[in-house]
PDB file of C-alpha atoms in Angstrom:
ATOM      1  CA  MET A   1       0.000   0.000   0.000  1.00  0.00           C
ATOM      2  CA  ARG A   2       1.045   3.620  -0.459  1.00  0.00           C
ATOM      3  CA  VAL A   3       1.886   5.587   2.694  1.00  0.00           C
ATOM      4  CA  VAL A   4       3.478   8.883   3.652  1.00  0.00           C
ATOM      5  CA  HIS A   5       5.910   8.739   6.559  1.00  0.00           C
ATOM      6  CA  TYR A   6       8.866  10.550   8.114  1.00  0.00           C
ATOM      7  CA  GLY A   7      11.976   9.036   9.650  1.00  0.00           C
ATOM      8  CA  CYS A   8      13.259  11.836  11.862  1.00  0.00           C
ATOM      9  CA  ARG A   9      12.202  14.993  13.669  1.00  0.00           C
ATOM     10  CA  ASN A  10      12.240  18.610  12.504  1.00  0.00           C
ATOM     11  CA  GLY A  11      11.901  17.751   8.846  1.00  0.00           C
ATOM     12  CA  GLU A  12       8.627  19.628   8.243  1.00  0.00           C
ATOM     13  CA  ALA A  13       6.990  18.955   4.867  1.00  0.00           C
ATOM     14  CA  HIS A  14      10.251  18.117   3.093  1.00  0.00           C
ATOM     15  CA  GLY A  15      10.797  15.340   5.649  1.00  0.00           C
ATOM     16  CA  LEU A  16       7.729  13.435   4.393  1.00  0.00           C
ATOM     17  CA  LYS A  17       8.483  10.453   2.161  1.00  0.00           C
ATOM     18  CA  HIS A  18       6.204   8.491  -0.184  1.00  0.00           C
ATOM     19  CA  VAL A  19       6.839   4.750   0.089  1.00  0.00           C
ATOM     20  CA  GLU A  20       5.117   1.401  -0.316  1.00  0.00           C
ATOM     21  CA  VAL A  21       4.776  -0.966   2.637  1.00  0.00           C
ATOM     22  CA  PRO A  22       2.792  -4.161   3.335  1.00  0.00           C
ATOM     23  CA  VAL A  23      -0.851  -3.786   4.319  1.00  0.00           C
ATOM     24  CA  PRO A  24      -1.039  -4.241   8.119  1.00  0.00           C
ATOM     25  CA  ALA A  25      -2.919  -7.158   9.642  1.00  0.00           C
ATOM     26  CA  PRO A  26      -5.426  -6.375  12.413  1.00  0.00           C
ATOM     27  CA  ALA A  27      -4.737  -7.677  15.920  1.00  0.00           C
ATOM     28  CA  LYS A  28      -7.475  -9.556  17.779  1.00  0.00           C
ATOM     29  CA  ASP A  29      -9.094  -6.327  19.011  1.00  0.00           C
ATOM     30  CA  GLU A  30      -8.568  -4.286  15.839  1.00  0.00           C
ATOM     31  CA  VAL A  31     -10.240  -3.604  12.509  1.00  0.00           C
ATOM     32  CA  LEU A  32      -8.456  -3.077   9.206  1.00  0.00           C
ATOM     33  CA  LEU A  33      -9.776  -0.036   7.358  1.00  0.00           C
ATOM     34  CA  LYS A  34      -9.566   1.071   3.776  1.00  0.00           C
ATOM     35  CA  VAL A  35      -8.898   4.732   4.512  1.00  0.00           C
ATOM     36  CA  GLU A  36     -11.230   7.114   2.702  1.00  0.00           C
ATOM     37  CA  ALA A  37     -10.121  10.304   4.470  1.00  0.00           C
ATOM     38  CA  ALA A  38      -7.734  11.442   7.187  1.00  0.00           C
ATOM     39  CA  SER A  39      -7.530  14.837   8.850  1.00  0.00           C
ATOM     40  CA  LEU A  40      -4.441  16.681  10.042  1.00  0.00           C
ATOM     41  CA  ASN A  41      -4.289  18.100  13.558  1.00  0.00           C
ATOM     42  CA  PRO A  42      -1.720  20.486  15.079  1.00  0.00           C
ATOM     43  CA  LEU A  43      -0.501  17.495  17.113  1.00  0.00           C
ATOM     44  CA  ASP A  44       0.672  15.786  13.912  1.00  0.00           C
ATOM     45  CA  TRP A  45       3.222  18.387  12.874  1.00  0.00           C
ATOM     46  CA  LYS A  46       4.108  19.373  16.441  1.00  0.00           C
ATOM     47  CA  LEU A  47       5.133  15.791  17.226  1.00  0.00           C
ATOM     48  CA  GLN A  48       7.400  15.882  14.192  1.00  0.00           C
ATOM     49  CA  LYS A  49       9.078  19.116  15.337  1.00  0.00           C
ATOM     50  CA  MET A  50       9.353  18.650  19.104  1.00  0.00           C
ATOM     51  CA  THR A  51      12.751  17.485  20.294  1.00  0.00           C
ATOM     52  CA  TRP A  52      11.197  16.308  23.553  1.00  0.00           C
ATOM     53  CA  GLY A  53       8.769  14.145  21.593  1.00  0.00           C
ATOM     54  CA  SER A  54      10.765  11.040  22.464  1.00  0.00           C
ATOM     55  CA  SER A  55       8.673  11.013  25.632  1.00  0.00           C
ATOM     56  CA  PHE A  56       5.759  10.063  23.384  1.00  0.00           C
ATOM     57  CA  MET A  57       7.732   7.021  22.201  1.00  0.00           C
ATOM     58  CA  LEU A  58       6.930   7.514  18.540  1.00  0.00           C
ATOM     59  CA  GLN A  59       7.776   4.578  16.316  1.00  0.00           C
ATOM     60  CA  PHE A  60      10.019   5.459  13.361  1.00  0.00           C
ATOM     61  CA  PRO A  61       9.526   5.619  10.503  1.00  0.00           C
ATOM     62  CA  HIS A  62       6.254   7.238  11.581  1.00  0.00           C
ATOM     63  CA  ILE A  63       3.077   7.456   9.483  1.00  0.00           C
ATOM     64  CA  PRO A  64       1.263  10.571  10.781  1.00  0.00           C
ATOM     65  CA  GLY A  65      -2.478  11.043  11.054  1.00  0.00           C
ATOM     66  CA  ILE A  66      -4.719   9.697  13.815  1.00  0.00           C
ATOM     67  CA  ASP A  67      -8.202  10.848  12.713  1.00  0.00           C
ATOM     68  CA  VAL A  68      -9.568   8.642   9.932  1.00  0.00           C
ATOM     69  CA  ALA A  69     -12.776   7.551   8.273  1.00  0.00           C
ATOM     70  CA  GLY A  70     -13.103   4.553   6.038  1.00  0.00           C
ATOM     71  CA  GLU A  71     -14.547   1.137   5.329  1.00  0.00           C
ATOM     72  CA  VAL A  72     -13.910  -2.012   7.346  1.00  0.00           C
ATOM     73  CA  VAL A  73     -12.247  -4.681   5.202  1.00  0.00           C
ATOM     74  CA  GLU A  74     -11.180  -7.167   7.893  1.00  0.00           C
ATOM     75  CA  VAL A  75     -11.773  -7.646  11.628  1.00  0.00           C
ATOM     76  CA  GLY A  76      -9.719  -9.263  14.389  1.00  0.00           C
ATOM     77  CA  ALA A  77     -10.777 -12.482  16.056  1.00  0.00           C
ATOM     78  CA  ARG A  78     -12.300 -10.758  19.105  1.00  0.00           C
ATOM     79  CA  VAL A  79     -14.081  -7.923  17.301  1.00  0.00           C
ATOM     80  CA  LYS A  80     -17.851  -8.249  17.715  1.00  0.00           C
ATOM     81  CA  GLU A  81     -19.276  -4.855  16.789  1.00  0.00           C
ATOM     82  CA  PHE A  82     -18.141  -4.482  13.174  1.00  0.00           C
ATOM     83  CA  LYS A  83     -17.966  -6.512   9.983  1.00  0.00           C
ATOM     84  CA  ALA A  84     -16.476  -6.015   6.555  1.00  0.00           C
ATOM     85  CA  GLY A  85     -18.198  -3.350   4.468  1.00  0.00           C
ATOM     86  CA  GLU A  86     -19.253  -1.060   7.327  1.00  0.00           C
ATOM     87  CA  LYS A  87     -18.399   2.641   7.233  1.00  0.00           C
ATOM     88  CA  VAL A  88     -16.694   3.929  10.379  1.00  0.00           C
ATOM     89  CA  VAL A  89     -14.799   6.760  12.066  1.00  0.00           C
ATOM     90  CA  SER A  90     -11.700   5.887  14.112  1.00  0.00           C
ATOM     91  CA  VAL A  91      -8.990   7.424  16.263  1.00  0.00           C
ATOM     92  CA  LEU A  92      -5.599   5.783  15.791  1.00  0.00           C
ATOM     93  CA  SER A  93      -2.762   5.566  18.299  1.00  0.00           C
ATOM     94  CA  HIS A  94      -0.497   8.646  18.298  1.00  0.00           C
ATOM     95  CA  VAL A  95       2.415   6.250  18.895  1.00  0.00           C
ATOM     96  CA  TRP A  96       1.817   4.216  15.744  1.00  0.00           C
ATOM     97  CA  GLY A  97      -0.184   6.741  13.712  1.00  0.00           C
ATOM     98  CA  GLY A  98      -1.160   5.408  10.314  1.00  0.00           C
ATOM     99  CA  GLY A  99      -3.681   7.847   8.843  1.00  0.00           C
ATOM    100  CA  LEU A 100      -1.709   8.977   5.778  1.00  0.00           C
ATOM    101  CA  ALA A 101      -2.018   5.608   4.086  1.00  0.00           C
ATOM    102  CA  GLU A 102      -4.356   3.562   1.920  1.00  0.00           C
ATOM    103  CA  PHE A 103      -5.081   1.150   4.796  1.00  0.00           C
ATOM    104  CA  ALA A 104      -4.864   1.477   8.588  1.00  0.00           C
ATOM    105  CA  VAL A 105      -5.595  -0.625  11.660  1.00  0.00           C
ATOM    106  CA  ALA A 106      -7.746   0.815  14.467  1.00  0.00           C
ATOM    107  CA  LYS A 107      -8.816  -0.425  17.890  1.00  0.00           C
ATOM    108  CA  GLU A 108     -12.433  -1.525  18.140  1.00  0.00           C
ATOM    109  CA  ASN A 109     -12.813   0.535  21.324  1.00  0.00           C
ATOM    110  CA  LEU A 110     -11.960   3.757  19.437  1.00  0.00           C
ATOM    111  CA  THR A 111     -14.040   3.035  16.347  1.00  0.00           C
ATOM    112  CA  VAL A 112     -17.695   4.017  15.823  1.00  0.00           C
ATOM    113  CA  SER A 113     -20.198   3.538  13.029  1.00  0.00           C
ATOM    114  CA  ARG A 114     -20.548   6.341  10.486  1.00  0.00           C
ATOM    115  CA  PRO A 115     -24.085   7.147   9.284  1.00  0.00           C
ATOM    116  CA  SER A 116     -24.624   7.450   5.540  1.00  0.00           C
ATOM    117  CA  GLN A 117     -25.369  11.175   5.968  1.00  0.00           C
ATOM    118  CA  VAL A 118     -21.819  11.787   7.205  1.00  0.00           C
ATOM    119  CA  SER A 119     -19.188  11.917   4.474  1.00  0.00           C
ATOM    120  CA  ALA A 120     -15.747  10.412   4.963  1.00  0.00           C
ATOM    121  CA  ALA A 121     -14.151  13.877   5.065  1.00  0.00           C
ATOM    122  CA  GLU A 122     -16.640  15.113   7.674  1.00  0.00           C
ATOM    123  CA  GLY A 123     -16.130  12.008   9.776  1.00  0.00           C
ATOM    124  CA  ALA A 124     -12.339  12.199   9.632  1.00  0.00           C
ATOM    125  CA  GLY A 125     -12.418  15.871  10.598  1.00  0.00           C
ATOM    126  CA  LEU A 126     -14.310  15.244  13.818  1.00  0.00           C
ATOM    127  CA  PRO A 127     -12.495  13.074  16.425  1.00  0.00           C
ATOM    128  CA  ILE A 128      -9.594  14.952  18.035  1.00  0.00           C
ATOM    129  CA  SER A 129     -10.925  18.481  17.578  1.00  0.00           C
ATOM    130  CA  GLY A 130     -14.486  17.545  18.523  1.00  0.00           C
ATOM    131  CA  LEU A 131     -13.476  15.480  21.550  1.00  0.00           C
ATOM    132  CA  THR A 132     -11.143  18.249  22.754  1.00  0.00           C
ATOM    133  CA  ALA A 133     -13.903  20.845  22.578  1.00  0.00           C
ATOM    134  CA  LEU A 134     -16.459  18.519  24.149  1.00  0.00           C
ATOM    135  CA  ARG A 135     -14.285  17.710  27.142  1.00  0.00           C
ATOM    136  CA  ALA A 136     -13.497  21.360  27.853  1.00  0.00           C
ATOM    137  CA  LEU A 137     -17.111  22.469  27.672  1.00  0.00           C
ATOM    138  CA  ILE A 138     -18.553  19.618  29.739  1.00  0.00           C
ATOM    139  CA  GLU A 139     -15.833  18.991  32.313  1.00  0.00           C
ATOM    140  CA  GLU A 140     -14.310  22.446  32.800  1.00  0.00           C
ATOM    141  CA  VAL A 141     -17.115  24.900  32.015  1.00  0.00           C
ATOM    142  CA  ASP A 142     -19.925  22.547  33.083  1.00  0.00           C
ATOM    143  CA  ILE A 143     -22.160  23.404  30.130  1.00  0.00           C
ATOM    144  CA  LYS A 144     -25.233  21.213  29.724  1.00  0.00           C
ATOM    145  CA  LEU A 145     -25.571  20.431  26.025  1.00  0.00           C
ATOM    146  CA  ASP A 146     -29.294  19.756  26.409  1.00  0.00           C
ATOM    147  CA  GLY A 147     -29.830  23.481  27.043  1.00  0.00           C
ATOM    148  CA  SER A 148     -30.595  23.153  30.740  1.00  0.00           C
ATOM    149  CA  GLY A 149     -28.725  24.956  33.497  1.00  0.00           C
ATOM    150  CA  LYS A 150     -27.865  28.557  34.221  1.00  0.00           C
ATOM    151  CA  GLN A 151     -26.704  30.636  31.265  1.00  0.00           C
ATOM    152  CA  LYS A 152     -22.954  31.052  30.988  1.00  0.00           C
ATOM    153  CA  SER A 153     -20.828  33.408  28.963  1.00  0.00           C
ATOM    154  CA  ILE A 154     -17.630  32.127  27.366  1.00  0.00           C
ATOM    155  CA  LEU A 155     -14.972  33.412  25.018  1.00  0.00           C
ATOM    156  CA  ILE A 156     -13.512  31.119  22.344  1.00  0.00           C
ATOM    157  CA  GLU A 157     -10.163  32.288  20.972  1.00  0.00           C
ATOM    158  CA  GLY A 158      -9.296  30.829  17.581  1.00  0.00           C
ATOM    159  CA  ALA A 159     -12.895  30.007  16.754  1.00  0.00           C
ATOM    160  CA  SER A 160     -12.417  29.282  13.055  1.00  0.00           C
ATOM    161  CA  GLY A 161     -10.000  26.357  13.433  1.00  0.00           C
ATOM    162  CA  GLY A 162     -10.665  22.673  14.008  1.00  0.00           C
ATOM    163  CA  VAL A 163     -11.248  22.752  17.764  1.00  0.00           C
ATOM    164  CA  GLY A 164     -12.669  26.272  17.765  1.00  0.00           C
ATOM    165  CA  HIS A 165     -15.390  25.794  15.148  1.00  0.00           C
ATOM    166  CA  HIS A 166     -16.600  22.646  16.904  1.00  0.00           C
ATOM    167  CA  ALA A 167     -16.500  24.430  20.290  1.00  0.00           C
ATOM    168  CA  VAL A 168     -18.721  27.256  19.052  1.00  0.00           C
ATOM    169  CA  GLN A 169     -21.391  24.858  17.815  1.00  0.00           C
ATOM    170  CA  LEU A 170     -21.303  22.609  20.881  1.00  0.00           C
ATOM    171  CA  ALA A 171     -21.453  25.573  23.261  1.00  0.00           C
ATOM    172  CA  LYS A 172     -24.548  26.906  21.495  1.00  0.00           C
ATOM    173  CA  LEU A 173     -26.329  23.602  22.149  1.00  0.00           C
ATOM    174  CA  GLY A 174     -26.201  24.643  25.792  1.00  0.00           C
ATOM    175  CA  ASN A 175     -27.517  27.775  27.427  1.00  0.00           C
ATOM    176  CA  THR A 176     -24.387  29.700  26.478  1.00  0.00           C
ATOM    177  CA  HIS A 177     -23.559  33.189  25.228  1.00  0.00           C
ATOM    178  CA  VAL A 178     -20.544  32.769  22.936  1.00  0.00           C
ATOM    179  CA  THR A 179     -18.067  35.519  22.118  1.00  0.00           C
ATOM    180  CA  ALA A 180     -15.474  34.401  19.581  1.00  0.00           C
ATOM    181  CA  THR A 181     -12.249  35.691  18.060  1.00  0.00           C
ATOM    182  CA  CYS A 182     -10.766  34.842  14.661  1.00  0.00           C
ATOM    183  CA  GLY A 183      -8.953  36.391  11.712  1.00  0.00           C
ATOM    184  CA  THR A 184     -10.852  39.151   9.922  1.00  0.00           C
ATOM    185  CA  GLN A 185     -11.296  36.918   6.867  1.00  0.00           C
ATOM    186  CA  ASN A 186     -13.217  34.373   8.996  1.00  0.00           C
ATOM    187  CA  ILE A 187     -15.602  36.660  10.885  1.00  0.00           C
ATOM    188  CA  ASP A 188     -18.641  35.845   8.733  1.00  0.00           C
ATOM    189  CA  PHE A 189     -17.803  32.142   8.863  1.00  0.00           C
ATOM    190  CA  VAL A 190     -17.639  32.078  12.677  1.00  0.00           C
ATOM    191  CA  ARG A 191     -20.830  34.120  12.942  1.00  0.00           C
ATOM    192  CA  SER A 192     -22.551  31.523  10.723  1.00  0.00           C
ATOM    193  CA  LEU A 193     -21.638  28.831  13.276  1.00  0.00           C
ATOM    194  CA  GLY A 194     -23.846  30.562  15.843  1.00  0.00           C
ATOM    195  CA  ALA A 195     -21.452  32.809  17.791  1.00  0.00           C
ATOM    196  CA  ASP A 196     -23.281  35.714  19.428  1.00  0.00           C
ATOM    197  CA  GLU A 197     -20.351  38.130  19.133  1.00  0.00           C
ATOM    198  CA  VAL A 198     -17.325  37.829  16.844  1.00  0.00           C
ATOM    199  CA  LEU A 199     -14.196  39.950  17.324  1.00  0.00           C
ATOM    200  CA  PRO A 200     -11.027  40.130  15.209  1.00  0.00           C
ATOM    201  CA  TYR A 201      -7.662  38.917  16.451  1.00  0.00           C
ATOM    202  CA  LYS A 202      -4.851  41.232  17.464  1.00  0.00           C
ATOM    203  CA  THR A 203      -6.867  44.281  18.375  1.00  0.00           C
ATOM    204  CA  GLN A 204      -7.562  45.804  21.751  1.00  0.00           C
ATOM    205  CA  THR A 205     -11.271  45.200  21.194  1.00  0.00           C
ATOM    206  CA  LEU A 206     -10.904  41.471  21.744  1.00  0.00           C
ATOM    207  CA  ILE A 207     -10.193  42.068  25.441  1.00  0.00           C
ATOM    208  CA  TRP A 208     -13.713  43.376  25.962  1.00  0.00           C
ATOM    209  CA  SER A 209     -16.998  41.761  25.102  1.00  0.00           C
ATOM    210  CA  LEU A 210     -19.114  44.089  22.969  1.00  0.00           C
ATOM    211  CA  SER A 211     -21.989  43.556  25.401  1.00  0.00           C
ATOM    212  CA  GLY A 212     -19.750  44.202  28.417  1.00  0.00           C
ATOM    213  CA  ARG A 213     -20.082  40.643  29.712  1.00  0.00           C
ATOM    214  CA  LYS A 214     -17.671  38.955  32.075  1.00  0.00           C
ATOM    215  CA  TYR A 215     -16.622  35.532  30.854  1.00  0.00           C
ATOM    216  CA  ASN A 216     -17.211  32.430  32.951  1.00  0.00           C
ATOM    217  CA  ALA A 217     -14.382  30.801  31.003  1.00  0.00           C
ATOM    218  CA  VAL A 218     -12.045  31.364  28.071  1.00  0.00           C
ATOM    219  CA  LEU A 219     -11.330  28.515  25.647  1.00  0.00           C
ATOM    220  CA  HIS A 220      -7.940  29.203  24.100  1.00  0.00           C
ATOM    221  CA  CYS A 221      -7.885  27.327  20.766  1.00  0.00           C
ATOM    222  CA  SER A 222      -5.140  29.279  19.026  1.00  0.00           C
ATOM    223  CA  THR A 223      -1.381  29.596  19.350  1.00  0.00           C
ATOM    224  CA  GLY A 224       0.350  32.096  21.618  1.00  0.00           C
ATOM    225  CA  ILE A 225      -0.608  33.549  24.987  1.00  0.00           C
ATOM    226  CA  PRO A 226      -4.316  34.104  25.782  1.00  0.00           C
ATOM    227  CA  GLN A 227      -5.134  37.803  25.410  1.00  0.00           C
ATOM    228  CA  SER A 228      -8.587  38.108  26.942  1.00  0.00           C
ATOM    229  CA  ILE A 229      -7.842  37.754  30.644  1.00  0.00           C
ATOM    230  CA  ALA A 230      -8.959  41.248  31.631  1.00  0.00           C
ATOM    231  CA  ASN A 231     -12.630  40.449  31.176  1.00  0.00           C
ATOM    232  CA  LEU A 232     -12.531  37.037  32.849  1.00  0.00           C
ATOM    233  CA  SER A 233     -14.488  36.758  36.084  1.00  0.00           C
ATOM    234  CA  THR A 234     -12.478  36.217  39.269  1.00  0.00           C
ATOM    235  CA  ASN A 235     -11.802  32.565  40.171  1.00  0.00           C
ATOM    236  CA  ARG A 236     -12.505  31.511  36.570  1.00  0.00           C
ATOM    237  CA  GLU A 237     -10.256  29.666  34.147  1.00  0.00           C
ATOM    238  CA  VAL A 238      -8.538  30.078  30.819  1.00  0.00           C
ATOM    239  CA  ILE A 239      -8.651  26.585  29.333  1.00  0.00           C
ATOM    240  CA  ASP A 240      -5.710  26.093  26.990  1.00  0.00           C
ATOM    241  CA  LEU A 241      -6.671  23.559  24.322  1.00  0.00           C
ATOM    242  CA  THR A 242      -3.350  23.903  22.471  1.00  0.00           C
ATOM    243  CA  PRO A 243      -0.914  23.385  25.372  1.00  0.00           C
ATOM    244  CA  VAL A 244       2.594  23.269  23.964  1.00  0.00           C
ATOM    245  CA  VAL A 245       4.324  25.647  26.377  1.00  0.00           C
ATOM    246  CA  SER A 246       6.574  24.515  29.178  1.00  0.00           C
ATOM    247  CA  THR A 247       5.375  23.674  32.653  1.00  0.00           C
ATOM    248  CA  LYS A 248       7.395  26.638  33.966  1.00  0.00           C
ATOM    249  CA  TRP A 249       5.631  29.078  31.617  1.00  0.00           C
ATOM    250  CA  THR A 250       2.265  27.709  32.709  1.00  0.00           C
ATOM    251  CA  ARG A 251       3.204  28.049  36.380  1.00  0.00           C
ATOM    252  CA  ASP A 252       4.418  31.619  35.863  1.00  0.00           C
ATOM    253  CA  VAL A 253       1.197  32.583  34.096  1.00  0.00           C
ATOM    254  CA  ARG A 254      -0.893  31.019  36.864  1.00  0.00           C
ATOM    255  CA  THR A 255       0.984  33.122  39.415  1.00  0.00           C
ATOM    256  CA  PHE A 256       0.635  36.278  37.325  1.00  0.00           C
ATOM    257  CA  PHE A 257      -3.097  35.874  36.894  1.00  0.00           C
ATOM    258  CA  ARG A 258      -3.479  34.872  40.556  1.00  0.00           C
ATOM    259  CA  LYS A 259      -7.135  33.913  40.862  1.00  0.00           C
ATOM    260  CA  LYS A 260      -7.534  33.595  37.106  1.00  0.00           C
ATOM    261  CA  GLN A 261      -5.974  30.251  36.289  1.00  0.00           C
ATOM    262  CA  LEU A 262      -4.539  28.935  33.045  1.00  0.00           C
ATOM    263  CA  VAL A 263      -5.467  25.267  32.736  1.00  0.00           C
ATOM    264  CA  PRO A 264      -3.802  23.144  30.021  1.00  0.00           C
ATOM    265  CA  LYS A 265      -6.291  20.575  28.716  1.00  0.00           C
ATOM    266  CA  PHE A 266      -5.577  17.536  26.564  1.00  0.00           C
ATOM    267  CA  VAL A 267      -8.035  15.391  24.667  1.00  0.00           C
ATOM    268  CA  SER A 268      -9.696  12.439  26.386  1.00  0.00           C
ATOM    269  CA  LEU A 269     -10.386   9.565  24.014  1.00  0.00           C
ATOM    270  CA  LYS A 270     -13.650   7.851  24.883  1.00  0.00           C
ATOM    271  CA  LYS A 271     -15.684   5.805  22.441  1.00  0.00           C
ATOM    272  CA  LYS A 272     -19.037   6.888  23.885  1.00  0.00           C
ATOM    273  CA  ASN A 273     -18.125  10.553  23.389  1.00  0.00           C
ATOM    274  CA  LEU A 274     -17.001   9.950  19.805  1.00  0.00           C
ATOM    275  CA  ALA A 275     -20.258   8.116  19.091  1.00  0.00           C
ATOM    276  CA  TYR A 276     -22.170  11.042  20.620  1.00  0.00           C
ATOM    277  CA  LEU A 277     -20.411  13.543  18.348  1.00  0.00           C
ATOM    278  CA  VAL A 278     -20.900  11.451  15.215  1.00  0.00           C
ATOM    279  CA  GLY A 279     -24.591  11.241  16.124  1.00  0.00           C
ATOM    280  CA  LEU A 280     -24.763  15.028  16.448  1.00  0.00           C
ATOM    281  CA  LYS A 281     -23.375  15.281  12.931  1.00  0.00           C
ATOM    282  CA  GLU A 282     -26.868  14.470  11.711  1.00  0.00           C
ATOM    283  CA  GLY A 283     -28.097  18.069  11.880  1.00  0.00           C
ATOM    284  CA  LYS A 284     -26.668  19.640  15.052  1.00  0.00           C
ATOM    285  CA  LEU A 285     -22.926  19.661  14.417  1.00  0.00           C
ATOM    286  CA  LYS A 286     -21.065  20.223  11.186  1.00  0.00           C
ATOM    287  CA  THR A 287     -17.423  19.730  10.381  1.00  0.00           C
ATOM    288  CA  VAL A 288     -16.343  22.412   7.951  1.00  0.00           C
ATOM    289  CA  ILE A 289     -13.659  21.363   5.471  1.00  0.00           C
ATOM    290  CA  ASP A 290     -10.948  23.957   4.880  1.00  0.00           C
ATOM    291  CA  SER A 291      -9.350  22.017   2.027  1.00  0.00           C
ATOM    292  CA  LYS A 292      -8.848  18.531   0.587  1.00  0.00           C
ATOM    293  CA  HIS A 293      -5.585  17.102  -0.723  1.00  0.00           C
ATOM    294  CA  PRO A 294      -4.738  13.765  -2.378  1.00  0.00           C
ATOM    295  CA  LEU A 295      -2.274  11.506  -0.582  1.00  0.00           C
ATOM    296  CA  SER A 296       0.150  12.087  -3.453  1.00  0.00           C
ATOM    297  CA  LYS A 297       0.304  15.762  -2.414  1.00  0.00           C
ATOM    298  CA  ALA A 298       0.353  15.291   1.345  1.00  0.00           C
ATOM    299  CA  GLU A 299       3.226  17.792   1.604  1.00  0.00           C
ATOM    300  CA  ALA A 300       0.867  20.582   0.515  1.00  0.00           C
ATOM    301  CA  ALA A 301      -1.629  19.635   3.235  1.00  0.00           C
ATOM    302  CA  TRP A 302       1.187  19.434   5.809  1.00  0.00           C
ATOM    303  CA  THR A 303       2.498  22.876   4.900  1.00  0.00           C
ATOM    304  CA  LYS A 304      -0.980  24.380   4.936  1.00  0.00           C
ATOM    305  CA  ARG A 305      -1.613  22.869   8.378  1.00  0.00           C
ATOM    306  CA  ILE A 306       1.540  24.523   9.738  1.00  0.00           C
ATOM    307  CA  ASP A 307       1.126  27.857   7.958  1.00  0.00           C
ATOM    308  CA  GLU A 308      -2.531  28.285   8.878  1.00  0.00           C
ATOM    309  CA  ASP A 309      -2.313  27.094  12.478  1.00  0.00           C
ATOM    310  CA  GLY A 310      -4.799  29.349  14.252  1.00  0.00           C
ATOM    311  CA  ASP A 311      -6.198  30.836  11.012  1.00  0.00           C
ATOM    312  CA  ALA A 312      -7.691  27.834   9.170  1.00  0.00           C
ATOM    313  CA  SER A 313     -11.400  27.688   8.403  1.00  0.00           C
ATOM    314  CA  GLY A 314     -12.200  24.188   9.601  1.00  0.00           C
ATOM    315  CA  LYS A 315     -10.280  20.975   8.903  1.00  0.00           C
ATOM    316  CA  ILE A 316      -7.565  20.008   6.418  1.00  0.00           C
ATOM    317  CA  ILE A 317      -8.248  16.622   4.839  1.00  0.00           C
ATOM    318  CA  VAL A 318      -6.030  14.119   3.011  1.00  0.00           C
ATOM    319  CA  GLU A 319      -7.672  11.504   0.770  1.00  0.00           C
ATOM    320  CA  PRO A 320      -5.868   8.394  -0.589  1.00  0.00           C
TER     321      PRO A 320
END
């Protein structure tokens, strides 16, 4: 099968290599997928660049891509839920990766059925970004997605990207007033997702809600240091959904903000939550596709993912 992999760190797009390798065989608890689409996340290129990434124990050569959608072609001996021919969405191991390939193996416990109304690109664009947003909103902000509960006001920084555009839509399912920031070219796009107020990046206006509201929480979905602390209520949190800074930097910021804490938050991979999000895709949650690229031009997708980090309009998709 054709795959794209890299054999060392810090190579960026020119470090990607096109090779042919044997099709993997599924283990007892795995399914073999014919990959129809894979999405790129910031984690993919950041793992390639980070010199401390050895702590993640990546296997080299490494095939990047952990969000995939495809068709089951073979199942392991202990797999009960799926059979050949079914359409699914899966999250692959960040250690082994495997998404930028014609075939990939996925654990049954991180694979869910994909309804016919959900395209492969939409399905592949959902897992990591959707699960990250879902966890922050439910666990940290305590938003009830059925619309019950006291109204809360939140700010979403970087609302046009993968995590951000899912966060806006999920937050609006609850009783939530959403203020969002994005690049000027994406203001109309973010407003169309349901945001109540949309402010441009890199201006003093983003510190203040147009309606003068205090935020119950800030979801930081872009790169750099959160800018909207001044209007955050006391004893509230800035939830960093792109935590790549050092522990020392985080500790220093916590001290500086005193009662306004910066909380790094990583994705939690749970099958029931992925199934919930895929179910919402049928009318209540949409994955917007920024661009699609063939596997043969994966370098273009990789470069776009790096260059537009924080400014993309949705998800970047690679199709075999």
